[in-house]
Tab-separated table of C-alpha atoms in Angstrom:
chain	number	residue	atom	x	y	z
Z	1	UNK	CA	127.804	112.457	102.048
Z	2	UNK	CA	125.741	110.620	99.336
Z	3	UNK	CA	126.670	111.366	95.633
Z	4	UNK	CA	122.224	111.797	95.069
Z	5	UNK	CA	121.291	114.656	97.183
Z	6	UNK	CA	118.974	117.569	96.515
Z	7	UNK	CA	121.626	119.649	95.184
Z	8	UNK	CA	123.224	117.533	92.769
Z	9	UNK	CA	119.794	115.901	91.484
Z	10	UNK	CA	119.060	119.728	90.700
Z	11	UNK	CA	122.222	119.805	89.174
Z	12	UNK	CA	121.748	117.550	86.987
Z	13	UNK	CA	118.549	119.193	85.595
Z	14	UNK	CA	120.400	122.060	85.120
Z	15	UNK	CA	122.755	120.163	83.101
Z	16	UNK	CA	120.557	118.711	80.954
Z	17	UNK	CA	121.690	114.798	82.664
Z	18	UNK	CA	118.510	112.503	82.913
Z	19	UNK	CA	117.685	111.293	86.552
Z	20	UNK	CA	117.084	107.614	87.103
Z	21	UNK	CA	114.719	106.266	89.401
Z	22	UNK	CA	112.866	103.018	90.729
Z	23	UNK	CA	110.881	101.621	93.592
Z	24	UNK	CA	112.553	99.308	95.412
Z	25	UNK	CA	111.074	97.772	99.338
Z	26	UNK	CA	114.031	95.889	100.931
Z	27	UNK	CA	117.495	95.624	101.812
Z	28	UNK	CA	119.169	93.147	99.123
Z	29	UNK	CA	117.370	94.546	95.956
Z	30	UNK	CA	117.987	98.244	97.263
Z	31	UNK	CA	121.601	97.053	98.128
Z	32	UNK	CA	122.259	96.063	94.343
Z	33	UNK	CA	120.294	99.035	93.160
Z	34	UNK	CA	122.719	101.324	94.989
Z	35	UNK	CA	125.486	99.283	93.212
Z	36	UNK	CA	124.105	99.665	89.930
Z	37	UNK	CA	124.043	103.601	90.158
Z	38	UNK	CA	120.351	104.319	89.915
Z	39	UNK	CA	119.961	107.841	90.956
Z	40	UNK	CA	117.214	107.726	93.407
Z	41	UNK	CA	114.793	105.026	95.160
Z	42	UNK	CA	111.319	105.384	95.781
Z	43	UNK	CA	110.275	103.203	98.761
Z	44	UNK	CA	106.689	103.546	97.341
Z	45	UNK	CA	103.082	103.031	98.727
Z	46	UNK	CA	102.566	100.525	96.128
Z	47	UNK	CA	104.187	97.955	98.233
Z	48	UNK	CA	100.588	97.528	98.965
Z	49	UNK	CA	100.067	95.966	95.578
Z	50	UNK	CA	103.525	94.635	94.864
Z	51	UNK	CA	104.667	93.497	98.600
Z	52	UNK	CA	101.133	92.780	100.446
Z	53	UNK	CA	98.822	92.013	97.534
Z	54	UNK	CA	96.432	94.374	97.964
Z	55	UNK	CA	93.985	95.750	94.959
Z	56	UNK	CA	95.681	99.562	95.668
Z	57	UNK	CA	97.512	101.544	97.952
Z	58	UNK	CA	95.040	102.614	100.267
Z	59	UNK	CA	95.464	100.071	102.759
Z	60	UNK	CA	99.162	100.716	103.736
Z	61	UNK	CA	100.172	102.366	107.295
Z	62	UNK	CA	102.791	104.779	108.171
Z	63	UNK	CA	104.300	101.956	110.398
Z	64	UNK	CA	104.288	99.585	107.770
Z	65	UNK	CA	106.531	102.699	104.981
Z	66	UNK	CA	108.689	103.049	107.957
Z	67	UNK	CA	109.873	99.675	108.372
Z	68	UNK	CA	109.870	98.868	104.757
Z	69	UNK	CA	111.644	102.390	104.192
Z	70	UNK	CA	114.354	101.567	106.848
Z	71	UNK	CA	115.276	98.604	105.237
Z	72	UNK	CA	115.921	100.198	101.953
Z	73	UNK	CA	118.177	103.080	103.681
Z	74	UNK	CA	120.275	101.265	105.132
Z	75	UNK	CA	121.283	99.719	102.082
Z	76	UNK	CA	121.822	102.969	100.305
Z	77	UNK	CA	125.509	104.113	100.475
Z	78	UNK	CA	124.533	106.938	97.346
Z	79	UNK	CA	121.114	106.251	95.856
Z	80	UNK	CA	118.839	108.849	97.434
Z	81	UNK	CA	115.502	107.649	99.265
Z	82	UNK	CA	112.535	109.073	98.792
Z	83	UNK	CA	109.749	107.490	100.936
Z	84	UNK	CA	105.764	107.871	100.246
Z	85	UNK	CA	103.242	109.139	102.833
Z	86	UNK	CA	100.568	107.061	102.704
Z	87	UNK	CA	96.912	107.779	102.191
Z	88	UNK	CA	95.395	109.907	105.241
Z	89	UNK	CA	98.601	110.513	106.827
Z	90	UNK	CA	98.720	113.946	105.393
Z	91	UNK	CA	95.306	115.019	104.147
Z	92	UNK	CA	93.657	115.845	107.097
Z	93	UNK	CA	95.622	119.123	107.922
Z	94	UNK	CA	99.250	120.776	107.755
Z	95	UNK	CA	99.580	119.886	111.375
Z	96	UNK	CA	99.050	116.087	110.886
Z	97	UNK	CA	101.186	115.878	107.617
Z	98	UNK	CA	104.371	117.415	109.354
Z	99	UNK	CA	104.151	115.002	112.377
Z	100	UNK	CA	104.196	112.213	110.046
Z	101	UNK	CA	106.621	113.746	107.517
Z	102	UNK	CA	108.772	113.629	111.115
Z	103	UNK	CA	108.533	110.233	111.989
Z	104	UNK	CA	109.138	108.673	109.062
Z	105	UNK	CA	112.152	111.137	108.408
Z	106	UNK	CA	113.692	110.334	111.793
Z	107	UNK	CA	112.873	106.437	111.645
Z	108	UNK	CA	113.346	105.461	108.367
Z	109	UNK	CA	116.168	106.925	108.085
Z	110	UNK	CA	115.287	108.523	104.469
Z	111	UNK	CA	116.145	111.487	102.247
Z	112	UNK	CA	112.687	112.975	101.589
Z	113	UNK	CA	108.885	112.041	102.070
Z	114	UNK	CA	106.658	112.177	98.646
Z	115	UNK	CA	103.347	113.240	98.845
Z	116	UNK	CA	100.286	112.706	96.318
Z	117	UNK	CA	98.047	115.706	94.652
Z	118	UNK	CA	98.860	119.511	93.600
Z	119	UNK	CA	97.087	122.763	95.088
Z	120	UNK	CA	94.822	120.667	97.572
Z	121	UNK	CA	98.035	119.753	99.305
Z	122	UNK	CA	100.464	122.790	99.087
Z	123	UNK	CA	100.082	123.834	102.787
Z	124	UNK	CA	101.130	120.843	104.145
Z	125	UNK	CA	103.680	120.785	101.906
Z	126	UNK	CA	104.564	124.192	103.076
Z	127	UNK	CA	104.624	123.261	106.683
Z	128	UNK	CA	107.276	119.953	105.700
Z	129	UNK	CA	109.375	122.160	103.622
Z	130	UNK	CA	109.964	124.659	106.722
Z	131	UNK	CA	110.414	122.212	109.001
Z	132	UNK	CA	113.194	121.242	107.232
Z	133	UNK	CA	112.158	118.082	105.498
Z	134	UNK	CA	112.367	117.733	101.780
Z	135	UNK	CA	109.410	117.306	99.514
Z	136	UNK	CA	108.870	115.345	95.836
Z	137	UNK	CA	105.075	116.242	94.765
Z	138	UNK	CA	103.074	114.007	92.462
Z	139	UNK	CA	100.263	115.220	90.017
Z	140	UNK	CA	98.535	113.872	87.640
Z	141	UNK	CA	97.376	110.413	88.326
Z	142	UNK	CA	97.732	110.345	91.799
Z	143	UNK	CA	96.880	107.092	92.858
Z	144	UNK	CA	95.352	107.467	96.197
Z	145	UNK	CA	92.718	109.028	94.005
Z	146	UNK	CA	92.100	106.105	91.853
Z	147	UNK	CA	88.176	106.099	93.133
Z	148	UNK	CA	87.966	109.987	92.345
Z	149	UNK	CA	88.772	109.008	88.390
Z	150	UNK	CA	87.148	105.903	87.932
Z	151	UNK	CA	90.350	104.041	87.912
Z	152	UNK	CA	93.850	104.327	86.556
Z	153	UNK	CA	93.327	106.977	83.794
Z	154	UNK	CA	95.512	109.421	82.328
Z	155	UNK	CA	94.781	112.766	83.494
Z	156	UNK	CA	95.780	116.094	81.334
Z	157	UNK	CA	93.481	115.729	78.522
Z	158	UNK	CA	91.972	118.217	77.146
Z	159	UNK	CA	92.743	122.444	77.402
Z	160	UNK	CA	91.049	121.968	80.942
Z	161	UNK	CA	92.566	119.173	81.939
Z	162	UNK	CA	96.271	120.331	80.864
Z	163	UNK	CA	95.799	123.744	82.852
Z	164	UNK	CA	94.757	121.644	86.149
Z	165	UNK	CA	97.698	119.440	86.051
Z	166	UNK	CA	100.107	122.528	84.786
Z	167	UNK	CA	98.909	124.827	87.707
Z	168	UNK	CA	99.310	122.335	90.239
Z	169	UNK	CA	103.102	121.547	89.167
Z	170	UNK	CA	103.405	125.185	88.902
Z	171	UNK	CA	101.778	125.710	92.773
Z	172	UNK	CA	103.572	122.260	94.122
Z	173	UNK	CA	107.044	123.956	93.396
Z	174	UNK	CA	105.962	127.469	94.656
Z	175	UNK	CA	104.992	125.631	97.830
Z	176	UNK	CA	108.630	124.289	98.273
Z	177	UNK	CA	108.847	121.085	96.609
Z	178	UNK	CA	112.212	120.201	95.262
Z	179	UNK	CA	110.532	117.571	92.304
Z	180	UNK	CA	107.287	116.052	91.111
Z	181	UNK	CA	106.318	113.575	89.686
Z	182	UNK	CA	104.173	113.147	86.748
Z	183	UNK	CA	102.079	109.616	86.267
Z	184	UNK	CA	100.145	109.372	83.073
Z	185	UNK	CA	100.473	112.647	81.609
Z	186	UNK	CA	100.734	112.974	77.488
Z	187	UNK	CA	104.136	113.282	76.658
Z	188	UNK	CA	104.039	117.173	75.112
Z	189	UNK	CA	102.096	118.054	78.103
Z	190	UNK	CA	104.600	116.671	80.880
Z	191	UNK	CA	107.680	117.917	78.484
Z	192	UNK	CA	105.775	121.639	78.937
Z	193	UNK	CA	105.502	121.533	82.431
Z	194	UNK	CA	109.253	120.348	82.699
Z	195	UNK	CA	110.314	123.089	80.540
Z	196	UNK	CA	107.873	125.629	82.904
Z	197	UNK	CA	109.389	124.686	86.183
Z	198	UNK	CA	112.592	124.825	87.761
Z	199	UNK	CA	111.907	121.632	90.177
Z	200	UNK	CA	113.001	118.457	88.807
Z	201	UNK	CA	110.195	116.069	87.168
Z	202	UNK	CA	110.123	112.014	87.278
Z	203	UNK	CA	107.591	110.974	84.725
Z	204	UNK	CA	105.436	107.499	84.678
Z	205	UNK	CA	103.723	106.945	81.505
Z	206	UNK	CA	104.564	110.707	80.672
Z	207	UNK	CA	107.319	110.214	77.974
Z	208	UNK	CA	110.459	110.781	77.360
Z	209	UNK	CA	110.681	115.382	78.309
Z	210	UNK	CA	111.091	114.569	81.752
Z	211	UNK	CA	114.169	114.980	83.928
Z	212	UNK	CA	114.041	111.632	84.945
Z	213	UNK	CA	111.957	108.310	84.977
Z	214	UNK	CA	110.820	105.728	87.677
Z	215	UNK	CA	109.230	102.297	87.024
Z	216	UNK	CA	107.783	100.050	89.643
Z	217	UNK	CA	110.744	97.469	90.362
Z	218	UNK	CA	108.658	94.019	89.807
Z	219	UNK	CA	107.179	95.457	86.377
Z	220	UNK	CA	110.653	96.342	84.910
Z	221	UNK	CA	112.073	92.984	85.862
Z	222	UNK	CA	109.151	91.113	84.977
Z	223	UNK	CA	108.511	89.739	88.361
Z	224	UNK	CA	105.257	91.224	89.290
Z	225	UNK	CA	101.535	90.131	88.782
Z	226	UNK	CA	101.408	88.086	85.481
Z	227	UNK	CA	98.235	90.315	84.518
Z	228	UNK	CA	97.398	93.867	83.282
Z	229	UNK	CA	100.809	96.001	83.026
Z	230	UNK	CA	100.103	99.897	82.088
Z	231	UNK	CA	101.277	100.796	79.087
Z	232	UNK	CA	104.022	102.666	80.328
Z	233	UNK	CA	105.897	99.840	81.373
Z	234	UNK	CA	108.794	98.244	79.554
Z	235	UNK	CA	110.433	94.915	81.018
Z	236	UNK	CA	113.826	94.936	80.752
Z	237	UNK	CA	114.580	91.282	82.126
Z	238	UNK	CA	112.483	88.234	82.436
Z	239	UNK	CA	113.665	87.611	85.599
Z	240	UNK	CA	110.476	86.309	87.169
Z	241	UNK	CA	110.856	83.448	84.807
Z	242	UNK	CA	114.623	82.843	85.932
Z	243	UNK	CA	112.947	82.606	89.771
Z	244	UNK	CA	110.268	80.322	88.814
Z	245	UNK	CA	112.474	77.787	87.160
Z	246	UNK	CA	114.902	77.839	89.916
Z	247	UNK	CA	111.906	76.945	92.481
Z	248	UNK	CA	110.931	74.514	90.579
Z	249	UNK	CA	114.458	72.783	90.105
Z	250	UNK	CA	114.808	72.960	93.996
Z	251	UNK	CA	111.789	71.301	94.235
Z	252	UNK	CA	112.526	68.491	92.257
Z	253	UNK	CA	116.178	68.353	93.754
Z	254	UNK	CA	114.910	67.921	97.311
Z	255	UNK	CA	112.417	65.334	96.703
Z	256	UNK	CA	114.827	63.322	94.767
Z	257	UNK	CA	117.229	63.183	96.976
Z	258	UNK	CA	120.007	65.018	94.866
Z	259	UNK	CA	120.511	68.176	96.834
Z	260	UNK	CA	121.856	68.398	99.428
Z	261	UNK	CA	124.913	66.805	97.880
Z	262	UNK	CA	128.370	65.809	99.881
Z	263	UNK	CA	129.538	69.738	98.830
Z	264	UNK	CA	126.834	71.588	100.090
Z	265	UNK	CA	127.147	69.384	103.783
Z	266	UNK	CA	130.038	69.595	106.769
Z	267	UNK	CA	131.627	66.345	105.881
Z	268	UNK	CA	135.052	66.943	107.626
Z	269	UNK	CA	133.232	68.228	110.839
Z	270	UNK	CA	130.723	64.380	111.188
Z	271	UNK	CA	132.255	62.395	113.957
Z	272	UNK	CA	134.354	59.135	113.171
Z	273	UNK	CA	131.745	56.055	112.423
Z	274	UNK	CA	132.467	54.291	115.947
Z	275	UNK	CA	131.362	57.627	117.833
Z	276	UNK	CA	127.936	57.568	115.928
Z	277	UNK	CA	127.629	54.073	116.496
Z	278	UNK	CA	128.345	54.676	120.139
Z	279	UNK	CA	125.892	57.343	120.208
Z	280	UNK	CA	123.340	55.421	118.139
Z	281	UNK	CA	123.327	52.565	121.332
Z	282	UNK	CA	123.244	54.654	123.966
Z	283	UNK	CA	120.744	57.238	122.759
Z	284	UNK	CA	118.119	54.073	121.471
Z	285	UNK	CA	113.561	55.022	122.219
Z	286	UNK	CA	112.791	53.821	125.290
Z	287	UNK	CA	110.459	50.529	124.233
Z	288	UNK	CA	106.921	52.538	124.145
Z	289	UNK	CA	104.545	51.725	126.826
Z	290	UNK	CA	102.194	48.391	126.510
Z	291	UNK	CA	98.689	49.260	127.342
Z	292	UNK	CA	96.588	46.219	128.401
Z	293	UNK	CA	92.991	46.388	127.163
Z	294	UNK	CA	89.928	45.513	129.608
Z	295	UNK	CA	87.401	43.531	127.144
């Protein structure tokens, strides 16, 4: 059994303990993530953006989260896995959001699917949660529905605007999700609605009254696009920099000549000098064919 399930994550909201959480998309990072002791992965749909290079998340499949999602499982010995369900895999009805909920439980081997929006999307969260299958909700900013605001805006201003993204927290849990997560909600208004409900929050840009926190992976370590970051992001290690100067020191080690060097090569497995020489003779080009012009 995993240290991160559902029951101790709610634990540790009862307890008061923060929650940590990141996106992560493949075996080695998830691998050292696991190591590290983050709470809980998100294997999210912004691998669009961050592992295909698309504008947004729209583009990305339900094949292409399952075998991203798979990868990160498997390298997960305690960190739970939470994987998203892409855009129009679960909008269309409660029917269609279960079979995918499903299949990407049973092959990607994860802990939980995460789906985007609040009252719009409680029965199909209804129908997951029976089957079975647990649910994180995400309100707010919902990304999917980028086009719907205009862009990447924070949502909850306002007296209206809080009691939309308050009521559909409060009707994501009573549908049966076990968390929710809150992107680009003012800080007092995201610490209210984790105060409110019972079901664990994970705040992006939302401040610091949540019961936990995710970042995308590339943004923390400063590996993603050299461009606009949100303001919610913090870098806590250039390592993008550390990568680019170790390409570049490859690069100008194999086109000097200096690596390989004697200690990276099988030196004690080469044959003798007189068995290469052999070789050498017998295994000489054929001389290449003369063709004979007709002027």
């Amino acid at each position: 059994m995993k240290q991160n399930t559902v029951a101790t994550l709610a634990a540790m909201k009862a307890r008061g303990e923060k929650i940590s959480q990141l996106t992560c998309y493949d075996y080695s990072t998830a691998r050292i993530m696991d190591e590290a002791g983050i709470n809980t992965i998100l294997v999210g749909d912004s691998l669009g953006m961050t592992m295909q290079g698309y504008p947004d998340t729209l583009p990305v499949t339900v094949d292409e989260m399952i075998i991203y999602g798979r990868s990160v499982a498997r390298a997960c010995k305690n960190t739970f896995v939470v994987l998203d369900m892409p855009f129009m895999s679960y909008q269309v009805s409660p029917e269609q959001a279960l079979t995918n909920a499903g299949r990407m439980m049973k092959e990607a081997m994860v802990d939980c699917v995460k789906l985007e929006g609040g009252k719009a999307v409680c029965p199909q969260i209804r129908a997951i949660t029976n089957a079975g299958i647990p649910v994180c909700a995400h309100v707010g900013m919902t990304p999917q529905s980028h086009h719907t605001y205009g862009g990447f805006k924070v949502q909850g201003k306002g007296e209206e605007g809080a009691r939309r993204v308050l009521e559909d927290a409060l009707a994501v849990q009573e549908a049966g999700a076990f968390a929710v997560v809150l992107e680009c909600v003012p800080p007092k208004l995201a610490a209210l609605i984790t105060k409110k409900l019972d079901i664990i929050t994970i705040g992006i840009g939302a401040g610091s009254g949540c019961d936990g926190q995710v970042l995308v992976c590339q943004d923390m370590l400063g590996i993603g696009d050299s461009g606009y970051l949100p303001k919610f992001v913090k870098t806590f290690a250039q390592i993008g920099e550390v990568m680019r100067e170790a390409f570049q020191t490859y690069d100008r080690q194999v086109k000097a000549s200096v690596f390989p060097t004697a200690r990276e090569s099988y030196v004690k497995s080469d044959c003798s000098d007189d068995i290469l020489a052999r070789l050498d003779r017998e295994y000489r080009p054929e001389e290449p064919l003369k063709i004979c012009s007709v002027l």
